[in-house]
PDB file of C-alpha atoms in Angstrom:
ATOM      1  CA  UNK R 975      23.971  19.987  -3.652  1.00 52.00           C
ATOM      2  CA  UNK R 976      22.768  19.091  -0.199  1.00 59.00           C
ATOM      3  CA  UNK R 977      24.727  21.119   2.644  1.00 64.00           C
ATOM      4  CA  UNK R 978      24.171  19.188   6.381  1.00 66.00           C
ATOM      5  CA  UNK R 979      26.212  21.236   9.624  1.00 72.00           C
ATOM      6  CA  UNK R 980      29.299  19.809  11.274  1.00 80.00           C
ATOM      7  CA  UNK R 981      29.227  16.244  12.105  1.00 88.00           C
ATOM      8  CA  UNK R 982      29.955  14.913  15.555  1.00 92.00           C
ATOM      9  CA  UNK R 983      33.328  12.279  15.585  1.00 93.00           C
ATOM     10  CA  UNK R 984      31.639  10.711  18.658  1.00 94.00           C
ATOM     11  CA  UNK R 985      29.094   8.572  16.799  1.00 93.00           C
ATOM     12  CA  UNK R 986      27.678   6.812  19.730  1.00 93.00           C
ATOM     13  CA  UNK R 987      27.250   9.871  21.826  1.00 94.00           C
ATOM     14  CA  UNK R 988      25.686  10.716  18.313  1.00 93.00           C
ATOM     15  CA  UNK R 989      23.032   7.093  18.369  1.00 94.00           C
ATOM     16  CA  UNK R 990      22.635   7.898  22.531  1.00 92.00           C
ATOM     17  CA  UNK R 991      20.870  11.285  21.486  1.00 91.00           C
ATOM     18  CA  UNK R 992      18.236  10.071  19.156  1.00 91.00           C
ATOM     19  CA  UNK R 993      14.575  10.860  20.132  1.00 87.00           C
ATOM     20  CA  UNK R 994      12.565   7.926  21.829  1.00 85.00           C
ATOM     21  CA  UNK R 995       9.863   8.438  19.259  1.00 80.00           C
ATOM     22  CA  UNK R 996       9.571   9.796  15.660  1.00 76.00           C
ATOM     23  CA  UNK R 997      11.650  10.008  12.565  1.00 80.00           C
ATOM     24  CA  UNK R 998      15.070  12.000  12.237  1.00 84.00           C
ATOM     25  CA  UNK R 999      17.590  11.997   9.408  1.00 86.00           C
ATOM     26  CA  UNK R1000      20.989  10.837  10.366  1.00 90.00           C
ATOM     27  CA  UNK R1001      24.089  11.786   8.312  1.00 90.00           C
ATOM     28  CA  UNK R1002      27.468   9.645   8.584  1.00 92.00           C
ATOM     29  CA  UNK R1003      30.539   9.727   7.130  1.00 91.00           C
ATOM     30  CA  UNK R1004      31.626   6.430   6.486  1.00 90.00           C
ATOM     31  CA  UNK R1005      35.916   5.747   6.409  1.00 88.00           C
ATOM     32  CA  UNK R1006      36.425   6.336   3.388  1.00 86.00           C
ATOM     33  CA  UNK R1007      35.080   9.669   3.791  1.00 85.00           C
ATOM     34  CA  UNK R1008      31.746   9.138   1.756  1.00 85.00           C
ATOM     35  CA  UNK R1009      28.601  11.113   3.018  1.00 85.00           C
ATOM     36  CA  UNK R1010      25.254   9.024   3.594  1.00 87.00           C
ATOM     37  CA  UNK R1011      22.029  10.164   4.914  1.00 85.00           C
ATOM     38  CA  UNK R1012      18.753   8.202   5.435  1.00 86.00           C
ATOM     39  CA  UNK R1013      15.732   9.139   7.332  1.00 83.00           C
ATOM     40  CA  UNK R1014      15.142   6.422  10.666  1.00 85.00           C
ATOM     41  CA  UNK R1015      12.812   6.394  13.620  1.00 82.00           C
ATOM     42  CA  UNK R1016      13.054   4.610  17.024  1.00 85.00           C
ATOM     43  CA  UNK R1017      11.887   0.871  15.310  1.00 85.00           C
ATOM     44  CA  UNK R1018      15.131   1.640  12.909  1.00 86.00           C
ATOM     45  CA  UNK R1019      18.095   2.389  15.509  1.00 89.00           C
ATOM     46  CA  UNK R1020      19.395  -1.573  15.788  1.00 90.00           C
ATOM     47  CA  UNK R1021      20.145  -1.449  12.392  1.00 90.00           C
ATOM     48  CA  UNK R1022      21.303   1.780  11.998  1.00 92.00           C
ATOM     49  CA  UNK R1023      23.721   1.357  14.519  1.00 92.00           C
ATOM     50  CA  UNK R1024      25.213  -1.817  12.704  1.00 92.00           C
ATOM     51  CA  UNK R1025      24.968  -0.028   9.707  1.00 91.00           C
ATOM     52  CA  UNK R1026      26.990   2.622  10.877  1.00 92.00           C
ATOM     53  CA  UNK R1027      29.785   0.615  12.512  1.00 91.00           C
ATOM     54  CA  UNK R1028      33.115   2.012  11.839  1.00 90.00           C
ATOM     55  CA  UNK R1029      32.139   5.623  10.558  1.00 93.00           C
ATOM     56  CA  UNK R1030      34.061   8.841  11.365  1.00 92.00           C
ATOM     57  CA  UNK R1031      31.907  11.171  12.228  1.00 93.00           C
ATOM     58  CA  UNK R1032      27.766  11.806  12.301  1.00 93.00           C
ATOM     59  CA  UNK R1033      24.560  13.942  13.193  1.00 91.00           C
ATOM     60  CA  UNK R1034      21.166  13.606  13.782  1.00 90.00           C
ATOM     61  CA  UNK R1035      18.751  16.268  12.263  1.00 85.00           C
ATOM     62  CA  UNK R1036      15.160  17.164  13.406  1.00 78.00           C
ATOM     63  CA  UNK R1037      12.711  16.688  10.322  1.00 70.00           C
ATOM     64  CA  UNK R1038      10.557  19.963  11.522  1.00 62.00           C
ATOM     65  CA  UNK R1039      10.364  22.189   9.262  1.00 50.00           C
ATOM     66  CA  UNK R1040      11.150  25.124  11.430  1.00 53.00           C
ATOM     67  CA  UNK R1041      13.860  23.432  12.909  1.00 57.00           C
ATOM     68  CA  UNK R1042      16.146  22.693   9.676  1.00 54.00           C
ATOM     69  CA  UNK R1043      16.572  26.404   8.452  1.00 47.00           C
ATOM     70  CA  UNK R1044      17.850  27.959   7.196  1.00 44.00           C
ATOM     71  CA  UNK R1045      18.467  25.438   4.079  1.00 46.00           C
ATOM     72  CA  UNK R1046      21.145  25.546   1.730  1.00 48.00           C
ATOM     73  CA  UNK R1047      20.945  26.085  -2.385  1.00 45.00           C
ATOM     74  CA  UNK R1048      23.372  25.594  -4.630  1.00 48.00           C
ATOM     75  CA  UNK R1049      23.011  26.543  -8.924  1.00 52.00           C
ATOM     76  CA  UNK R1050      24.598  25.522 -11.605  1.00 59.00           C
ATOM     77  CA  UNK R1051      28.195  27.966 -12.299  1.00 63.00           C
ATOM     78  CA  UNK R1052      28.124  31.105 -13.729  1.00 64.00           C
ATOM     79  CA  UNK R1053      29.969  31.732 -17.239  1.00 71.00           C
ATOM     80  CA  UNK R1054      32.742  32.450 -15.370  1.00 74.00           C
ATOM     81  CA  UNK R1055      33.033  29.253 -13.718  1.00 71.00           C
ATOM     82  CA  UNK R1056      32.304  29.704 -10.229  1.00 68.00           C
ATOM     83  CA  UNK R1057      29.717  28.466  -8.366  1.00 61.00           C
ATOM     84  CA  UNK R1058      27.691  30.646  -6.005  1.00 57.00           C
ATOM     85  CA  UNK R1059      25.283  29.737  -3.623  1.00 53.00           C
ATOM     86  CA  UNK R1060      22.518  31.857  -1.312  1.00 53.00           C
ATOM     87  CA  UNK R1061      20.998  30.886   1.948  1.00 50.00           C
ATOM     88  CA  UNK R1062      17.270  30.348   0.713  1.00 52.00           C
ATOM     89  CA  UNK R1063      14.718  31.982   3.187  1.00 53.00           C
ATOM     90  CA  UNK R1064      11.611  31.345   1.199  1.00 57.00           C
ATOM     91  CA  UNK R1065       9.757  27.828   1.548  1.00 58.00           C
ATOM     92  CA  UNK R1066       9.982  25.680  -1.721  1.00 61.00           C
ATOM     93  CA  UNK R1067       6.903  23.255  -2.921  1.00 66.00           C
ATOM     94  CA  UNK R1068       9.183  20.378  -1.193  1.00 68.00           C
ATOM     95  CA  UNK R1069       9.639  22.413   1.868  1.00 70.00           C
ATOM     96  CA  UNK R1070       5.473  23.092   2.128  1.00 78.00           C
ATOM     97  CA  UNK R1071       5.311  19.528   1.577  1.00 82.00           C
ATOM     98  CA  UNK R1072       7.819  18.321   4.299  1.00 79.00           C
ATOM     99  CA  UNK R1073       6.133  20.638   6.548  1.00 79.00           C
ATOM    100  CA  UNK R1074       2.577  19.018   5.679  1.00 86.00           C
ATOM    101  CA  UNK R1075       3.258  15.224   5.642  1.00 86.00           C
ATOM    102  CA  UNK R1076       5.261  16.046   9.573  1.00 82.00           C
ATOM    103  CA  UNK R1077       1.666  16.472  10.456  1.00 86.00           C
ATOM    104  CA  UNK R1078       0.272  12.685   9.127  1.00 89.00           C
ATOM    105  CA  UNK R1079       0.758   9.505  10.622  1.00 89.00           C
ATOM    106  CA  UNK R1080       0.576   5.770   9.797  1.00 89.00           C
ATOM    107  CA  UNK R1081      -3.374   4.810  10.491  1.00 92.00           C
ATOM    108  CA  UNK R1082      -5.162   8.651   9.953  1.00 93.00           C
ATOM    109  CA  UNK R1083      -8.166   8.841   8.296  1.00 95.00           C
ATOM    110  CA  UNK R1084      -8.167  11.154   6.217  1.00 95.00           C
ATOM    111  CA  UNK R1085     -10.746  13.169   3.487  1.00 95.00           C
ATOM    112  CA  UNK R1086      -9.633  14.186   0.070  1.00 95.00           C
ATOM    113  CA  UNK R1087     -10.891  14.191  -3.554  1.00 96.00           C
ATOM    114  CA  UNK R1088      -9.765  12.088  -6.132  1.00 96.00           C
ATOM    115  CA  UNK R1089      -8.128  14.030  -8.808  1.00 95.00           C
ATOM    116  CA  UNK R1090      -6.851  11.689 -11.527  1.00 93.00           C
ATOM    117  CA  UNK R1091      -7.406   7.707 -12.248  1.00 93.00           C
ATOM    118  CA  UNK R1092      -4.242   6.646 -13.966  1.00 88.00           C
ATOM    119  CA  UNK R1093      -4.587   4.507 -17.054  1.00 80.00           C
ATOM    120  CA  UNK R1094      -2.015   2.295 -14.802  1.00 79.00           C
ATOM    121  CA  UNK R1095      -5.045   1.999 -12.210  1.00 81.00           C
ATOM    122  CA  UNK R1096      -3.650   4.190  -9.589  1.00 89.00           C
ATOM    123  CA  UNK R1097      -5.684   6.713  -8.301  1.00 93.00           C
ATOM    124  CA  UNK R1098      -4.631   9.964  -6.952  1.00 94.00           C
ATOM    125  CA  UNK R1099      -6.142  11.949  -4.587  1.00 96.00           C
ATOM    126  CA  UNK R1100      -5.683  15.798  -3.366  1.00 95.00           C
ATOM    127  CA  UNK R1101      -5.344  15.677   0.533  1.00 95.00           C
ATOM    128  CA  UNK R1102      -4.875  19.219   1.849  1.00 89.00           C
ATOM    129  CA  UNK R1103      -2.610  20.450  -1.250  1.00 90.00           C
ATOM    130  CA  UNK R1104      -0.486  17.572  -1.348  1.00 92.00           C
ATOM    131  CA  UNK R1105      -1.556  14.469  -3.642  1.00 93.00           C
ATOM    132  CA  UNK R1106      -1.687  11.026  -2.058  1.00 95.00           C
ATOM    133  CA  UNK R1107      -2.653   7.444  -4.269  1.00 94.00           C
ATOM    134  CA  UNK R1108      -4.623   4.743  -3.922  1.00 95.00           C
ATOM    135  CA  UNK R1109      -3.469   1.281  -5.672  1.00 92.00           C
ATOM    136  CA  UNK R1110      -5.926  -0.850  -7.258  1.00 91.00           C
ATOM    137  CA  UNK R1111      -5.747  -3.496  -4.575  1.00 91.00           C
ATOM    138  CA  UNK R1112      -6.449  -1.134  -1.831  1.00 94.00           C
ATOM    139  CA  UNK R1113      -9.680  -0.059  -3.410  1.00 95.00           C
ATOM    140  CA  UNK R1114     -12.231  -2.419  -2.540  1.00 94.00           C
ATOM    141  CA  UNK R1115     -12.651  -5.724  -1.025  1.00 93.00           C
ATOM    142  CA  UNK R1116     -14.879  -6.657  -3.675  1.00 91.00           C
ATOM    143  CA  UNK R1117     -13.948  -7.236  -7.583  1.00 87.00           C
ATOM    144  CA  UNK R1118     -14.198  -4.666 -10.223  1.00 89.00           C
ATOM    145  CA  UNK R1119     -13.190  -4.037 -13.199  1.00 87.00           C
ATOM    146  CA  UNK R1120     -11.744  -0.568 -12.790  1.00 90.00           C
ATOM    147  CA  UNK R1121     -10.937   1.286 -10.372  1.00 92.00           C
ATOM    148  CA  UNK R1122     -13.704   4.001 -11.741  1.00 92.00           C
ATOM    149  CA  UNK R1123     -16.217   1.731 -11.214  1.00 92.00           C
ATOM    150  CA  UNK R1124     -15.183   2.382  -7.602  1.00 94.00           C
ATOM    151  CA  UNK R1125     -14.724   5.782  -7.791  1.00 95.00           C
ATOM    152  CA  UNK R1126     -15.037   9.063  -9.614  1.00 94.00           C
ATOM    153  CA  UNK R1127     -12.765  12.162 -10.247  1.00 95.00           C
ATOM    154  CA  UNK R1128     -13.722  14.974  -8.503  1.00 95.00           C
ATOM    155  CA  UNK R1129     -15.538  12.110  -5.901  1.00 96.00           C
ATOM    156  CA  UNK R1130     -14.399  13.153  -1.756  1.00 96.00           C
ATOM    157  CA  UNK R1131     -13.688   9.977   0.152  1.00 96.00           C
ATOM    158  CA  UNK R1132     -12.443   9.146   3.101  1.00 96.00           C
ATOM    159  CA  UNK R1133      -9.221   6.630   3.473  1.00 96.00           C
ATOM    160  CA  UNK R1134      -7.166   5.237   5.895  1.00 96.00           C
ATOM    161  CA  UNK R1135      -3.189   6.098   5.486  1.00 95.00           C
ATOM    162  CA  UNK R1136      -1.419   2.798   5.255  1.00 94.00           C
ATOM    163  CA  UNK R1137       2.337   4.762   5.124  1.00 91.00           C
ATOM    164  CA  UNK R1138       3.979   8.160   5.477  1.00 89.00           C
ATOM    165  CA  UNK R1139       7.281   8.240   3.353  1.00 85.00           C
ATOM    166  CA  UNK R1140       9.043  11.235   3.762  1.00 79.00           C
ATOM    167  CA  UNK R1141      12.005  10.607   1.842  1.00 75.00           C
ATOM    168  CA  UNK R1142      10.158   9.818  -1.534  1.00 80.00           C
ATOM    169  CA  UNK R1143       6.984  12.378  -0.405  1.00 86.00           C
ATOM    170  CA  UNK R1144       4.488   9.256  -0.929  1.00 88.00           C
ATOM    171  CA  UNK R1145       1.184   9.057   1.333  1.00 93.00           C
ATOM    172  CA  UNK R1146      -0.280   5.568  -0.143  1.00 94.00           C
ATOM    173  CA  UNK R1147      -4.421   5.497   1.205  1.00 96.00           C
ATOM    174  CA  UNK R1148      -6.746   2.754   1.233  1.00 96.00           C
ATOM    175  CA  UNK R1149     -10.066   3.247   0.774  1.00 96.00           C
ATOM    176  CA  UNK R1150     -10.855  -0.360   1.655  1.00 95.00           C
ATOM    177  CA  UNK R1151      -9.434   0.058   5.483  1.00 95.00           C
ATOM    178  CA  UNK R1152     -12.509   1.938   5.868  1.00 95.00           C
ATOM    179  CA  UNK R1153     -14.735  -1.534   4.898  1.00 94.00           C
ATOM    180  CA  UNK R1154     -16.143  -3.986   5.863  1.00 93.00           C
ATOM    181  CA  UNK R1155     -14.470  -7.495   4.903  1.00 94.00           C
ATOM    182  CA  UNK R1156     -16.910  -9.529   3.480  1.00 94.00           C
ATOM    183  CA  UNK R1157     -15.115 -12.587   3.451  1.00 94.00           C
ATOM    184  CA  UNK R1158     -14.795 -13.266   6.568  1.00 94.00           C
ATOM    185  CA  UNK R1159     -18.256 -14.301   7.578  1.00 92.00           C
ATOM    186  CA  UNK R1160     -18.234 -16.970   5.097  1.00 92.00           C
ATOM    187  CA  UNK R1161     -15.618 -18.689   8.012  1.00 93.00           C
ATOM    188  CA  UNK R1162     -18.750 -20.018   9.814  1.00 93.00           C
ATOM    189  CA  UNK R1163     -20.161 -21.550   7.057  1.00 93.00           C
ATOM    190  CA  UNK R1164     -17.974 -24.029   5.890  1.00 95.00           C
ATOM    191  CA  UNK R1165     -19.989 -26.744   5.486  1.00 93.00           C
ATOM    192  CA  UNK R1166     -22.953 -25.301   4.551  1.00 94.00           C
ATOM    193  CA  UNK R1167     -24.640 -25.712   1.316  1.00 95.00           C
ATOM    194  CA  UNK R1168     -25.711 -23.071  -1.136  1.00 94.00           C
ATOM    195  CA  UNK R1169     -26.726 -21.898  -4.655  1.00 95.00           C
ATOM    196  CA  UNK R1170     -24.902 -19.916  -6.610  1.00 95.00           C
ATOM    197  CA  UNK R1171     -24.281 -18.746 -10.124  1.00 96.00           C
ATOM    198  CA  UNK R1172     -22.218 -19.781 -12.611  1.00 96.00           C
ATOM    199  CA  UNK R1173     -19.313 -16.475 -13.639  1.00 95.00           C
ATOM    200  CA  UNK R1174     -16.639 -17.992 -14.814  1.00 94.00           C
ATOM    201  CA  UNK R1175     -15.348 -21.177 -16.938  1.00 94.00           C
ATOM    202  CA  UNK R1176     -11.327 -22.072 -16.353  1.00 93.00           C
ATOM    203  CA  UNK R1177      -9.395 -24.971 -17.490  1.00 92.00           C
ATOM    204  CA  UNK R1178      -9.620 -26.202 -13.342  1.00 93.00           C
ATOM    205  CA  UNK R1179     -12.865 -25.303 -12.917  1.00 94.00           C
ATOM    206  CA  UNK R1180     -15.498 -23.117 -12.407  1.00 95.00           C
ATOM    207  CA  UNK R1181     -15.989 -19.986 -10.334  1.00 96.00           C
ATOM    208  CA  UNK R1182     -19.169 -19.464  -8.723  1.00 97.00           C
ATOM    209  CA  UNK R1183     -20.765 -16.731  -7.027  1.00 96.00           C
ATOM    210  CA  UNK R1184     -22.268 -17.613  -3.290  1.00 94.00           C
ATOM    211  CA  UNK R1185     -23.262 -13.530  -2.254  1.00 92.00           C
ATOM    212  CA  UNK R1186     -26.862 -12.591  -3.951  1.00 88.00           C
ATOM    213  CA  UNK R1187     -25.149  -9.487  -5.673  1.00 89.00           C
ATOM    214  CA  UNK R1188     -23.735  -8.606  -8.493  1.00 88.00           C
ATOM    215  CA  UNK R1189     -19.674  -7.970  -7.540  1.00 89.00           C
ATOM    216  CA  UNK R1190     -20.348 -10.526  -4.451  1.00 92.00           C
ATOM    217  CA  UNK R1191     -17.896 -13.294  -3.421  1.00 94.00           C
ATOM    218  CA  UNK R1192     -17.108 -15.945  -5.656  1.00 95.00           C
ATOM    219  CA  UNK R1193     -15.338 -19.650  -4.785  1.00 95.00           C
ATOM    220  CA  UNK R1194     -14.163 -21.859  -6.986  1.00 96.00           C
ATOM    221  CA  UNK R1195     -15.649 -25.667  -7.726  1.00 96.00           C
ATOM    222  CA  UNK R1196     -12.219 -27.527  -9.309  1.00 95.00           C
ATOM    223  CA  UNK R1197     -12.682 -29.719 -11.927  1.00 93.00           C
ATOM    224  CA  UNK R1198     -12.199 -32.791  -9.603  1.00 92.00           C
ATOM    225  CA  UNK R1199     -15.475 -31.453  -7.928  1.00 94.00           C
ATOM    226  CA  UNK R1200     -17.729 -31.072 -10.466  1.00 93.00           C
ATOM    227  CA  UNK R1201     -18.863 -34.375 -11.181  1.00 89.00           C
ATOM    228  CA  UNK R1202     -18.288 -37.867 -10.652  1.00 86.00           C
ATOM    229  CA  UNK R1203     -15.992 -39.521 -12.825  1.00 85.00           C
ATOM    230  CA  UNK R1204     -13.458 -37.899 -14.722  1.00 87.00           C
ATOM    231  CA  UNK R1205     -14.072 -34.430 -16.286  1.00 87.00           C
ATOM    232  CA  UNK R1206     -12.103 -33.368 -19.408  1.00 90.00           C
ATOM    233  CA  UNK R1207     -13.434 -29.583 -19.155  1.00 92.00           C
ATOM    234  CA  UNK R1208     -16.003 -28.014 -16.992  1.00 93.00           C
ATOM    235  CA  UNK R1209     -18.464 -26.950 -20.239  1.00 93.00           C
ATOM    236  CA  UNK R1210     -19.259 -30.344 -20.058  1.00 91.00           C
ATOM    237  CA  UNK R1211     -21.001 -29.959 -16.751  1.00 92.00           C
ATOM    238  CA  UNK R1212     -21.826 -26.142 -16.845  1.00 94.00           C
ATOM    239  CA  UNK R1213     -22.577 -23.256 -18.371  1.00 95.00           C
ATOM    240  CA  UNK R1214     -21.639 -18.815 -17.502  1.00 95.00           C
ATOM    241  CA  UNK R1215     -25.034 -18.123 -15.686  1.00 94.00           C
ATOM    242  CA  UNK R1216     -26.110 -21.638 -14.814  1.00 95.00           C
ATOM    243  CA  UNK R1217     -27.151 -22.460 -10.908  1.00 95.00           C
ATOM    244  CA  UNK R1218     -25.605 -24.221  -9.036  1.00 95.00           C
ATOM    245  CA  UNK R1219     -25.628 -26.036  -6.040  1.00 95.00           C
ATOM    246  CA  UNK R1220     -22.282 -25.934  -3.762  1.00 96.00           C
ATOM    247  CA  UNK R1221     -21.077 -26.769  -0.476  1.00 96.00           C
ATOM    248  CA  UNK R1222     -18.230 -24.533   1.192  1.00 96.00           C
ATOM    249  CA  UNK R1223     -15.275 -26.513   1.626  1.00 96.00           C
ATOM    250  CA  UNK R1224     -13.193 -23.704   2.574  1.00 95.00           C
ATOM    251  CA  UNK R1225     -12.604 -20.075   3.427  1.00 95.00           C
ATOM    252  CA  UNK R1226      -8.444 -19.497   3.076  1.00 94.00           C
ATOM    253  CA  UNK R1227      -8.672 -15.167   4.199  1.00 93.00           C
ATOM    254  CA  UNK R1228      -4.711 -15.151   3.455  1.00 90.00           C
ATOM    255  CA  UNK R1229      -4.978 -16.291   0.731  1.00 90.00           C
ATOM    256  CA  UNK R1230      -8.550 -14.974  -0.196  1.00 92.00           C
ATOM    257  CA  UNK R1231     -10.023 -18.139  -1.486  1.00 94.00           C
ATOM    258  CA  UNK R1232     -13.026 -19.794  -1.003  1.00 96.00           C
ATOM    259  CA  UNK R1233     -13.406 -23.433  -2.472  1.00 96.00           C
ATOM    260  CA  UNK R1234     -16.559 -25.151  -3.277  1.00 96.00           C
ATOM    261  CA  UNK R1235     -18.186 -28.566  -4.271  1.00 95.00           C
ATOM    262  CA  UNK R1236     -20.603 -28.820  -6.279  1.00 94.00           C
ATOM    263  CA  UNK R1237     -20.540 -32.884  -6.234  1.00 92.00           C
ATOM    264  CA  UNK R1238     -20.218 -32.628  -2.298  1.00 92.00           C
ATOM    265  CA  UNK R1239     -23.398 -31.176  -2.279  1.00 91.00           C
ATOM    266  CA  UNK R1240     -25.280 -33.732  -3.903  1.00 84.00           C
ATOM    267  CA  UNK R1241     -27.321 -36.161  -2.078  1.00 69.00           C
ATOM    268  CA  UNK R1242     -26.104 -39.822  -2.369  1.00 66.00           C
ATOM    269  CA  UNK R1243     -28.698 -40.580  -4.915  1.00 56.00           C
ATOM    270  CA  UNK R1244     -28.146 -38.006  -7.118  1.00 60.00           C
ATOM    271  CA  UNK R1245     -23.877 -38.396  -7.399  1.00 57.00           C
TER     272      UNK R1245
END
């Protein structure tokens, strides 16, 4: 049972009030007398206020700890039916929590040590007493396999916070904010011609890698760009750990492609 204090019938007096900066939770009864909460900040208050439209009443609470006492508990009834309630005075686990994440922000680095690697791939990692996670694509710039081929249990790291959710108590890190991006070097060498290895055999193509290291960048040379003439399936020009001469075609960062030609490479003579 959640228990919130009077609400205010003047609902834009109510939207005036809110802070210029920093999340509150705002509570609104609608017209049909429902109750609604959510938590907002100032990039929120547009669309709060059209969600709003037409209520009966609201309030806007402060999301400090100290400020939101005391709380209210309610328990199941007693044999006899009746439900009682006590004003609760001691913090809970989600009140220590509340308290901490008020202190984080969208963009802090932070230091932790990583705890637990999922068997989903998520890794989770003990920040000060509350646990935070890392999803596999915010790992690495670089392919693995794993995501303990990245890192270890009991490992500290440091990691950027990409979001501070309050309502859900989820701190998602990334430990590849704290990187460098390999790919985008590559960008000035379109054009250029390289060797590279052989990694990979598809049905389009074949992936080849163009860094001199063993989880380094790899492009893709499609099928059309393999050879003159038509190919049927690129085992007939190459082999998993062949070299191979490429030319960059393109670096796509949104996408995180890089495409190659291996026939585009050739000399004249040798096409």
């Amino acid at each position: 049972m959640t228990v919130w204090p009077d609400l205010s019938i003047d609902v834009d007096a109510v939207l005036a009030s809110l802070p210029d900066e920093g999340p509150v939770e705002f509570v609104w009864e609608d017209e049909n007398g429902a109750l609604s909460s959510t938590v907002v900040d100032e990039s929120d208050y547009k669309e709060l206020a059209a969600r709003v439209a037409g209520a009966r009443a609201a309030t806007a609470l402060s999301l400090t700890l100290d400020e939101r006492h005391p709380l209210f508990t309610a328990v199941l009834p007693d044999s006899d039916g009746v439900l009682r309630a006590r004003w609760r005075t001691e913090p809970t686990p989600s009140d220590r929590n509340w308290a901490f994440l008020k202190t984080l922000h969208r963009g802090q680095i932070c230091t932790g040590t990583v705890t637990k690697i999922a068997s989903f791939g998520v890794t989770f990692v003990d920040i000060g007493g509350f646990t935070a996670m890392i999803n596999i694509p915010e790992l690495s710039w670089r392919r693995f396999e794993h995501p303990s081929d990245i890192v270890t249990v009991g490992q500290e790291i440091s990691a950027e916070i990409l979001d501070v959710d309050l309502v859900r108590e989820r701190v998602p890190l990334s430990l590849k904010a704290l990187q460098e991006d390999p790919m985008p070097p590559f960008v000035q060498q379109v054009g250029q011609t390289v060797t590279g290895i052989v990694t990979k055999l598809v049905p389009f193509g074949a992936f080849v890698r163009i860094e001199d290291r063993e989880d380094g960048l790899e492009g893709l040379v499609h099928l059309t760009e393999l050879a003159e003439g038509h190919v049927v399936q690129p085992e007939d020009v190459v082999q998993v750990g062949d070299a191979l001469t490429v030319k960059i075609m393109e670096v796509d960062l949104s996408r995180r492609r890089i495409t190659l030609s291996h026939l585009q490479a050739l000399a004249p003579g040798e096409r």
